[in-house]
PDB file of C-alpha atoms in Angstrom:
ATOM      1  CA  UNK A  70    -104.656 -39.976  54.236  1.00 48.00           C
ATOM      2  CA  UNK A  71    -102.566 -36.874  52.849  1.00 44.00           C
ATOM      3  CA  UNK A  72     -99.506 -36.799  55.465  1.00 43.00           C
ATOM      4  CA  UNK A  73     -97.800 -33.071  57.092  1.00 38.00           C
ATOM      5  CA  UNK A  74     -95.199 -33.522  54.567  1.00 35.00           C
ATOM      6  CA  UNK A  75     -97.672 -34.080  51.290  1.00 38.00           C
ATOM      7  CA  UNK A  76     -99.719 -30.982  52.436  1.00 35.00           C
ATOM      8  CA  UNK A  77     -96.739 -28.988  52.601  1.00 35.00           C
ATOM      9  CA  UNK A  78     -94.791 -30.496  49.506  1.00 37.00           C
ATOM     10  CA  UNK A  79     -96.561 -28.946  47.279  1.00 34.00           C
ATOM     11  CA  UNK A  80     -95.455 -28.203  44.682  1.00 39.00           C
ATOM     12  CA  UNK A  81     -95.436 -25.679  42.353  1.00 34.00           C
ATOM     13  CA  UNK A  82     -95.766 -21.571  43.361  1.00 39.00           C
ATOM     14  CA  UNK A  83     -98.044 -19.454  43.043  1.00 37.00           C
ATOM     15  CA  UNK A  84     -95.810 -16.277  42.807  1.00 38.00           C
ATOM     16  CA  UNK A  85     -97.566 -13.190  41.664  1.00 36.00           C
ATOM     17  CA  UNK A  86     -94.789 -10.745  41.362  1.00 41.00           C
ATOM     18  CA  UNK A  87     -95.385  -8.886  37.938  1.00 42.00           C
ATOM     19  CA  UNK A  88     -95.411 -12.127  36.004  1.00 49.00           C
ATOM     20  CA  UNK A  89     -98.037 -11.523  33.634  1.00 43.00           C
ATOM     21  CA  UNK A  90     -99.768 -13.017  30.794  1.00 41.00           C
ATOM     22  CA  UNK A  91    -101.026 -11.444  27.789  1.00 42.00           C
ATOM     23  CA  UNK A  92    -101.970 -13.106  24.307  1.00 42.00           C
ATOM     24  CA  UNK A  93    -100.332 -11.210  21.892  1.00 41.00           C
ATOM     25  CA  UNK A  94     -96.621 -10.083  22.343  1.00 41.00           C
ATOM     26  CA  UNK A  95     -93.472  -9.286  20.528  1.00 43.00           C
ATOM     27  CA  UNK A  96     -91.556 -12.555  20.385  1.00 42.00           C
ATOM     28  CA  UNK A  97     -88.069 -10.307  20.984  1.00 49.00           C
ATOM     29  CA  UNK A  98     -89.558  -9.121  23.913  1.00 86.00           C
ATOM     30  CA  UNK A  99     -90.800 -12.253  26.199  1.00 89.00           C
ATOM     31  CA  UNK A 100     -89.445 -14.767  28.556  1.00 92.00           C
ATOM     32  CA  UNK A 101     -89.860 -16.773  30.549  1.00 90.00           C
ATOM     33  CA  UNK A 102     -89.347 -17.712  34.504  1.00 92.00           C
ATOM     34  CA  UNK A 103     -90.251 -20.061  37.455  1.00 94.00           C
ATOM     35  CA  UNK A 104     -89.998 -18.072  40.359  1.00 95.00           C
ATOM     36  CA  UNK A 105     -90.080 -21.482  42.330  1.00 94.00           C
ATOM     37  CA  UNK A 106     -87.320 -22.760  40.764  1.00 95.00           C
ATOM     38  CA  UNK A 107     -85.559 -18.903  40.913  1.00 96.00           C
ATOM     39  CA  UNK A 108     -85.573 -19.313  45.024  1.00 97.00           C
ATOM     40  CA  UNK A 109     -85.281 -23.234  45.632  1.00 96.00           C
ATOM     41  CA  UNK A 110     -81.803 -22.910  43.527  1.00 96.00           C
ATOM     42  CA  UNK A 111     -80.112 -20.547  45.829  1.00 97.00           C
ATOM     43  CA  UNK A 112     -77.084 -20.865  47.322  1.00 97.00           C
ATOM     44  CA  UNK A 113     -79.144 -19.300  50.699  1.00 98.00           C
ATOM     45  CA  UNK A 114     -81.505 -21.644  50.410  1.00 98.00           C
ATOM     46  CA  UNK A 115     -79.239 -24.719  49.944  1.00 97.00           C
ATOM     47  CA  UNK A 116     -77.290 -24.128  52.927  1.00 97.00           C
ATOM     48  CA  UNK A 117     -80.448 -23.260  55.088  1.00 97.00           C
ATOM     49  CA  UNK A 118     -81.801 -26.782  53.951  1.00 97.00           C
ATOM     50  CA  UNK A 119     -78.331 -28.576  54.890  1.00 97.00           C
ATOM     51  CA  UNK A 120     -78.457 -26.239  58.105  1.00 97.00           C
ATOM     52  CA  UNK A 121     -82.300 -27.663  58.623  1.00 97.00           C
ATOM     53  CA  UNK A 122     -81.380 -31.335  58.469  1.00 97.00           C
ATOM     54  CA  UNK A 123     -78.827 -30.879  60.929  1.00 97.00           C
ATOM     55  CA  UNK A 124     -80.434 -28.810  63.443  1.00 97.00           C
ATOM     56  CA  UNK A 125     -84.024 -30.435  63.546  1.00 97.00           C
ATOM     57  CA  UNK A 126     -82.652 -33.844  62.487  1.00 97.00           C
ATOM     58  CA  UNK A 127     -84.567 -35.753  65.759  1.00 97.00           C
ATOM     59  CA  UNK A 128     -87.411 -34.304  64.817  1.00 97.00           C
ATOM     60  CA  UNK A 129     -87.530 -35.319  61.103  1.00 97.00           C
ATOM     61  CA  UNK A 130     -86.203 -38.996  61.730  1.00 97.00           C
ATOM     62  CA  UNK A 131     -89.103 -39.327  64.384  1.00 96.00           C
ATOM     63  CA  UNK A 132     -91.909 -38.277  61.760  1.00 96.00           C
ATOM     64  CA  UNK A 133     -90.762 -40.067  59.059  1.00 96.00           C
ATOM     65  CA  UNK A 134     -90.451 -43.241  61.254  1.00 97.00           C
ATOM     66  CA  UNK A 135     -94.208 -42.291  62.368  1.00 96.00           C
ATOM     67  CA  UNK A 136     -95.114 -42.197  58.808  1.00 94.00           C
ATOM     68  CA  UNK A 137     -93.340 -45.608  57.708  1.00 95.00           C
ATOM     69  CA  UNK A 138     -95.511 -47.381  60.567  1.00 94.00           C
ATOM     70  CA  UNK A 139     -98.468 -45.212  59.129  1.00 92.00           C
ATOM     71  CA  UNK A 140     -97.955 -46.097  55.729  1.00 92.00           C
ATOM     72  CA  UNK A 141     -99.392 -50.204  55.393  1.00 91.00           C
ATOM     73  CA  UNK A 142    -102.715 -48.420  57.614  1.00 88.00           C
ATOM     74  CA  UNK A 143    -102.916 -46.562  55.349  1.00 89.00           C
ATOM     75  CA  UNK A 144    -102.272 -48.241  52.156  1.00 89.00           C
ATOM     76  CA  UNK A 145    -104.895 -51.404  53.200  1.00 91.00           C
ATOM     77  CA  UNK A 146    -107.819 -48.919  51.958  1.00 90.00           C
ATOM     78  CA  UNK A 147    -106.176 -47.770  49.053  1.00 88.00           C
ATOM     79  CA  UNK A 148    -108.022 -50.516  46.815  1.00 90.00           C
ATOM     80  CA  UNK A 149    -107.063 -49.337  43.391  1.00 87.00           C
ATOM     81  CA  UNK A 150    -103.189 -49.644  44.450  1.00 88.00           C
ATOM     82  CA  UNK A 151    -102.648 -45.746  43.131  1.00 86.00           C
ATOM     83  CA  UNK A 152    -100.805 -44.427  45.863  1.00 86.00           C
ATOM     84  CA  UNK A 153    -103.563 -42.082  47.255  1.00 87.00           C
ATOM     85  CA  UNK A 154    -106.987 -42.561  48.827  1.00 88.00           C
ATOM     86  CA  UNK A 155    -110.160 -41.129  46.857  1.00 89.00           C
ATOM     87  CA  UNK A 156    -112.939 -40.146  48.713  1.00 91.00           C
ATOM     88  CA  UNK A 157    -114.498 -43.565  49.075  1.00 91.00           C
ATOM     89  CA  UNK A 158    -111.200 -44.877  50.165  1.00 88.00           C
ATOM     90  CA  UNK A 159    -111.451 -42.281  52.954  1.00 91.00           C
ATOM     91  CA  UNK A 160    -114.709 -42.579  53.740  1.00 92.00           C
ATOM     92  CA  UNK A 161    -113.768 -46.573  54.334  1.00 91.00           C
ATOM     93  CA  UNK A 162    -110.471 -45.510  56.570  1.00 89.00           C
ATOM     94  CA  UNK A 163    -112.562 -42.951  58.832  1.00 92.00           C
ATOM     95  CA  UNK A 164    -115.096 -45.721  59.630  1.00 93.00           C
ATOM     96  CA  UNK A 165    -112.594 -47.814  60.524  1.00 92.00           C
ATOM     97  CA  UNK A 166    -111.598 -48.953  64.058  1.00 91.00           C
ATOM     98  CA  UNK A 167    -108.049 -47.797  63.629  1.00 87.00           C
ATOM     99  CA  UNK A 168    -108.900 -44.255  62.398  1.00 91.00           C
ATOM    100  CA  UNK A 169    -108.201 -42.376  65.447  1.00 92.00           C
ATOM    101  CA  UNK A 170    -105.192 -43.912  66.076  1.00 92.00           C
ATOM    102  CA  UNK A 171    -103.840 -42.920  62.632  1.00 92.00           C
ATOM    103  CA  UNK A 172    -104.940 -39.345  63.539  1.00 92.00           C
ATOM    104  CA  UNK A 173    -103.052 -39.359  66.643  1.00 94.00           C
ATOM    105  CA  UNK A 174     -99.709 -40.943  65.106  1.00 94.00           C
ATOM    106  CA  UNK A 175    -100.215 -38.387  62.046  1.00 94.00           C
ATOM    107  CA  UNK A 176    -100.588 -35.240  64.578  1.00 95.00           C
ATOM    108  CA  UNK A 177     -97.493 -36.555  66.582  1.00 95.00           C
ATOM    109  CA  UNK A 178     -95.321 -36.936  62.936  1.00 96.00           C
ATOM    110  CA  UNK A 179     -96.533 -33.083  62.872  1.00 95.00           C
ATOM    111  CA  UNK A 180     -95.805 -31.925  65.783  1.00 96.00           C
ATOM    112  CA  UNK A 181     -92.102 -33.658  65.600  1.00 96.00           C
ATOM    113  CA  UNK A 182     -91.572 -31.825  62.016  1.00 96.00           C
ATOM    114  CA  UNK A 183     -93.326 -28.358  62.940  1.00 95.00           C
ATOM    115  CA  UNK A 184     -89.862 -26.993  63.936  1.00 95.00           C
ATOM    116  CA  UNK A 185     -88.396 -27.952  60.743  1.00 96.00           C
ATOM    117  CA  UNK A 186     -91.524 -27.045  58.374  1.00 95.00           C
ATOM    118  CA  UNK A 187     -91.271 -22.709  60.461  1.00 95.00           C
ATOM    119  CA  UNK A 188     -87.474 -22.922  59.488  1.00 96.00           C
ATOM    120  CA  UNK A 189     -88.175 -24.271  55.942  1.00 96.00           C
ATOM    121  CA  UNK A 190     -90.852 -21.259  55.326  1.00 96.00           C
ATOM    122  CA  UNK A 191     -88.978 -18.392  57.467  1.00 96.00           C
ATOM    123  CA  UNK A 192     -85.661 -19.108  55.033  1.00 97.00           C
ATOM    124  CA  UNK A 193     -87.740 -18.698  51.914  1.00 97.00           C
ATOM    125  CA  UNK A 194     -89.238 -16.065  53.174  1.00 96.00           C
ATOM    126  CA  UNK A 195     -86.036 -14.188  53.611  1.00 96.00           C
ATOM    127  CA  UNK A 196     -85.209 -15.241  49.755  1.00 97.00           C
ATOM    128  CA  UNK A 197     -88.677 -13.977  48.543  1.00 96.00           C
ATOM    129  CA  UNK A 198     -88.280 -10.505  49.731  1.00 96.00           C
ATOM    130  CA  UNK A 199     -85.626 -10.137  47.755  1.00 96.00           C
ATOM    131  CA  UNK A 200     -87.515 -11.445  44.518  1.00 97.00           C
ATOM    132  CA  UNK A 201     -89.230  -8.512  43.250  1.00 96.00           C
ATOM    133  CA  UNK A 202     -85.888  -6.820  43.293  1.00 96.00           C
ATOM    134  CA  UNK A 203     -83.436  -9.554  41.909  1.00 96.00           C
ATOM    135  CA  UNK A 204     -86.763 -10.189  38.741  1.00 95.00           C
ATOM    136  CA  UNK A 205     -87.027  -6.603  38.103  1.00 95.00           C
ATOM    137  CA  UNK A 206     -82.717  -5.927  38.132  1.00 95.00           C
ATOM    138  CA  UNK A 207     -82.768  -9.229  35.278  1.00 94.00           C
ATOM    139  CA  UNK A 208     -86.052  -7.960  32.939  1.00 93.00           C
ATOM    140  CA  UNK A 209     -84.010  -4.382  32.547  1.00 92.00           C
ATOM    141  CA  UNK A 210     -80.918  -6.465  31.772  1.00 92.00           C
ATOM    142  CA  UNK A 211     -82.696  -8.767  29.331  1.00 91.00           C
ATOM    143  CA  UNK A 212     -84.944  -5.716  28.090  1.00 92.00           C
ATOM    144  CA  UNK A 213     -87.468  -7.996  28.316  1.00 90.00           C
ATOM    145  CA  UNK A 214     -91.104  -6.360  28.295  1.00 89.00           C
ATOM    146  CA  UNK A 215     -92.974  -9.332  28.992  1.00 90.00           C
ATOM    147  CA  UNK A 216     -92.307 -12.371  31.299  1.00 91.00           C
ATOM    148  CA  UNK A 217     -94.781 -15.479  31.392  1.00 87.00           C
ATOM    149  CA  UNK A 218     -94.451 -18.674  33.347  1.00 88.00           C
ATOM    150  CA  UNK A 219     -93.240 -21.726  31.819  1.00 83.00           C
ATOM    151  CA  UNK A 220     -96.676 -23.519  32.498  1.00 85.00           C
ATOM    152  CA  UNK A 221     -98.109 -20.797  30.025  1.00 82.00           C
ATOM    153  CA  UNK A 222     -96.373 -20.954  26.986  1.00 81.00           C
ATOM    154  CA  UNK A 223     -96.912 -23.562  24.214  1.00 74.00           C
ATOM    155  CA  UNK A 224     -93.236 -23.948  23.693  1.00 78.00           C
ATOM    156  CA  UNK A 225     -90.227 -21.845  24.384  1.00 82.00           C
ATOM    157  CA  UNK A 226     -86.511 -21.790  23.497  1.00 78.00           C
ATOM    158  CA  UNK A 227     -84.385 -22.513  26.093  1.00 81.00           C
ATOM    159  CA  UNK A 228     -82.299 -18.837  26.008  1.00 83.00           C
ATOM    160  CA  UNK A 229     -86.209 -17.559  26.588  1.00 87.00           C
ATOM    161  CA  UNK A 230     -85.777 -18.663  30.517  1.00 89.00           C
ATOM    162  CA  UNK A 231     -84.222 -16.601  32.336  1.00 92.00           C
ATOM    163  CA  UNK A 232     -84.743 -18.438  36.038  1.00 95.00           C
ATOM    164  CA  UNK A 233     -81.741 -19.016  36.147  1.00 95.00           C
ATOM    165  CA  UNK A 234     -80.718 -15.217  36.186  1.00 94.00           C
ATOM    166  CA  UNK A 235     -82.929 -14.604  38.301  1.00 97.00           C
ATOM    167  CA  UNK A 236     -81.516 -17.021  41.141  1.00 97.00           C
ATOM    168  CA  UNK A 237     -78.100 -15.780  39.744  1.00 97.00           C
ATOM    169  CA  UNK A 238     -79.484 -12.234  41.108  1.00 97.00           C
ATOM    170  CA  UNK A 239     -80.547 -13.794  44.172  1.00 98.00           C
ATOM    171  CA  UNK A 240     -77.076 -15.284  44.785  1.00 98.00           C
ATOM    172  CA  UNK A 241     -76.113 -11.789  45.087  1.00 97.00           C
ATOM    173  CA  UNK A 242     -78.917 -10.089  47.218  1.00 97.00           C
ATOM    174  CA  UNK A 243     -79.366 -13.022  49.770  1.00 97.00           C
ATOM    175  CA  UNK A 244     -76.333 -14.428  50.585  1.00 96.00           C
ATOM    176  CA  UNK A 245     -77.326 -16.211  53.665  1.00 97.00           C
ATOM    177  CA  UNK A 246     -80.899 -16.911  56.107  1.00 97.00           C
ATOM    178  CA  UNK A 247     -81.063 -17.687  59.258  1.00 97.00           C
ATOM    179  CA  UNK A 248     -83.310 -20.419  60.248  1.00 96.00           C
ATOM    180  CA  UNK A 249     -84.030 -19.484  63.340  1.00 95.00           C
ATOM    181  CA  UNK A 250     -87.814 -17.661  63.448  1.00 94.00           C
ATOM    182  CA  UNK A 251     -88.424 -14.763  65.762  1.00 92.00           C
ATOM    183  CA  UNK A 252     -90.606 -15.819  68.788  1.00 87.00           C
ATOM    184  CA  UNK A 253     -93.436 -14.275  67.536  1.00 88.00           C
ATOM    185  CA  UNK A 254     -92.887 -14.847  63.658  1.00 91.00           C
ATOM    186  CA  UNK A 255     -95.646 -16.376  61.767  1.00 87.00           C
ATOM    187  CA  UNK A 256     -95.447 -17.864  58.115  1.00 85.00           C
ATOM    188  CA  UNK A 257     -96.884 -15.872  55.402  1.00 76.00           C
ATOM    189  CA  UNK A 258     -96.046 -12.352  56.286  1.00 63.00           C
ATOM    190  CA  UNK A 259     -94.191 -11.622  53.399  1.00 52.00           C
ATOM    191  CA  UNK A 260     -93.533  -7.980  52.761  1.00 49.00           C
ATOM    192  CA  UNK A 261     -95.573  -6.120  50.667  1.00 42.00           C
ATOM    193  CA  UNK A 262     -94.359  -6.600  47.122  1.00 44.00           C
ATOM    194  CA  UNK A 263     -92.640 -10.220  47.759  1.00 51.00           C
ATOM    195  CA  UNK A 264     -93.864 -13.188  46.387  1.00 54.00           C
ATOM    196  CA  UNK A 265     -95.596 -16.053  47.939  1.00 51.00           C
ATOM    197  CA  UNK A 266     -93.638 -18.972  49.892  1.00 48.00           C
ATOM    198  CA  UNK A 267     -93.096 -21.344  47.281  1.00 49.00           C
ATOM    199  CA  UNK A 268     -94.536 -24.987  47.097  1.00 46.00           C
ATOM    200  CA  UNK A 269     -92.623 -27.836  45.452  1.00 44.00           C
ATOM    201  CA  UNK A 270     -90.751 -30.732  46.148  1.00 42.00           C
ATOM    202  CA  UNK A 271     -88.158 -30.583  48.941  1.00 46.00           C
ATOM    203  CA  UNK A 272     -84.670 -31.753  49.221  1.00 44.00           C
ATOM    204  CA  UNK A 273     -84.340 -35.028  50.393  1.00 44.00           C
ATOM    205  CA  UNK A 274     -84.959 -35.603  53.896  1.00 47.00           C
ATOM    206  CA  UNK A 275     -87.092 -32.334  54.579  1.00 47.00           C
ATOM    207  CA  UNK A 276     -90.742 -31.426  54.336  1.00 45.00           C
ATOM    208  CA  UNK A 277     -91.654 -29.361  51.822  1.00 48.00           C
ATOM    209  CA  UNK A 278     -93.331 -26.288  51.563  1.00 39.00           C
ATOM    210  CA  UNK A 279     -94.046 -23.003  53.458  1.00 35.00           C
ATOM    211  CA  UNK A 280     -97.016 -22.529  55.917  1.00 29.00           C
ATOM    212  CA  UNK A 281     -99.466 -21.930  55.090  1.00 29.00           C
ATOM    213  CA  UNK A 282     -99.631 -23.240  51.982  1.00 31.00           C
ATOM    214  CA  UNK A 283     -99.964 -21.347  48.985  1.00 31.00           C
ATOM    215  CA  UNK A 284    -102.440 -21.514  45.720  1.00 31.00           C
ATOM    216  CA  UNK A 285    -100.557 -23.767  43.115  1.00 34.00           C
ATOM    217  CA  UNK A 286    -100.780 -25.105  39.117  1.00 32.00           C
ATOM    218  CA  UNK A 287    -102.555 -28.346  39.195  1.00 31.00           C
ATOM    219  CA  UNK A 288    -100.894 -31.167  38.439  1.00 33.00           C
ATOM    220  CA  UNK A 289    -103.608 -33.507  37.019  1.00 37.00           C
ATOM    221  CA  UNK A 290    -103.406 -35.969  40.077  1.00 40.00           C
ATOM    222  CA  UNK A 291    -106.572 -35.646  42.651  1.00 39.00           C
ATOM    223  CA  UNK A 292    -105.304 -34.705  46.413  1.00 39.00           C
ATOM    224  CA  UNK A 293    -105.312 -37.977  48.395  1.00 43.00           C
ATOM    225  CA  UNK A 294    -106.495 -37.932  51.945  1.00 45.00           C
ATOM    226  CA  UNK A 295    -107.708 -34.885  53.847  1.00 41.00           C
TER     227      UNK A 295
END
């Protein structure tokens, strides 16, 4: 069964901020960037996470200590030892007796790292409004006509990536987030222009991701559990 912190992890973004592709282009005039990577690597976005562990750090111990006592219930159905249940393997786990226990433990484990998960997505949030500014600012630099995602080019030189100036730009624009949501503040509102939350994995001792979640690359591994 896919845990909170799984469906949120995601992964990689789906960031649609003037990154196109094209088939044919001067090679003088392309690059390349992961807007992902361009946010997660912010000094902002750093601190917020160190800020997150802190602040919601009862919460996160208590799901992840729900999820280790979740984890052999879960793993006794996952017969080809892969590290995720197929749909057979589910099918087996939702007919068994235990089932709606596991669904009660998983929605407490959510509920105790909800907190953490709104702070996670309302700090990138803050960083992705700034995106479209801080990517258009580095292609003028660059004179760069043309910027593709790494995922989309059969092979690049390394001086073609230019995520890094992107978060460099970032660093500048966004010097701080608060992670502290308005009352009323839902994920996913992002102002017109910005890109999506990104997916990927978290630091260490967070859940990943932004609600609600957003479209992603594939990585070649079938989702396990619901």
């Amino acid at each position: 069964m896919n845990s909170m912190i799984k469906y949120l992890g995601i992964s990689a973004v789906a960031l649609t901020t003037g990154l196109a592709l094209a088939p044919v282009a001067s090679a003088q005039s392309v690059a390349v960037a992961d807007p992902q990577t361009a946010i997660l690597k912010t000094a902002a976005f750093t601190n917020a996470i160190a800020q997150i562990k802190t602040t919601y750090k009862t919460g996160l111990d208590q799901a992840e200590a729900i999820r280790k006592e979740l984890a052999p219930l879960e793993q006794a159905f996952d017969a080809n030892k892969d590290g995720q249940l197929d749909d057979s393997e589910l099918a087996k786990l939702r007919a068994s007796p235990n089932f709606a226990s596991i669904q009660q433990k998983e929605q407490q484990a959510s509920t105790a790292e909800m907190p953490a998960l709104r702070a996670r997505a309302y700090a990138i949030e803050q960083i992705s409004a700034k995106f479209q500014q801080a990517y258009a600012t580095v292609k003028t630099t660059k004179r760069v006509s043309l910027v593709i995602r790494p995922e989309a080019a059969l092979d690049f030189d390394a001086n073609a990536d230019i995520t890094d100036d992107i978060t460099a730009e970032l660093n500048k624009l966004v010097t701080t987030v608060s992670i502290t949501p308005p009352a009323n503040w839902q994920p996913g509102g992002n102002p017109a222009g910005a890109p999506a939350a990104p997916r990927g994995n978290p630091p260490a001792g967070v859940p990943g991701g932004a609600l609600p979640p957003a479209p992603a690359p594939t990585t070649g591994k079938k989702p396990s559990g619901r």
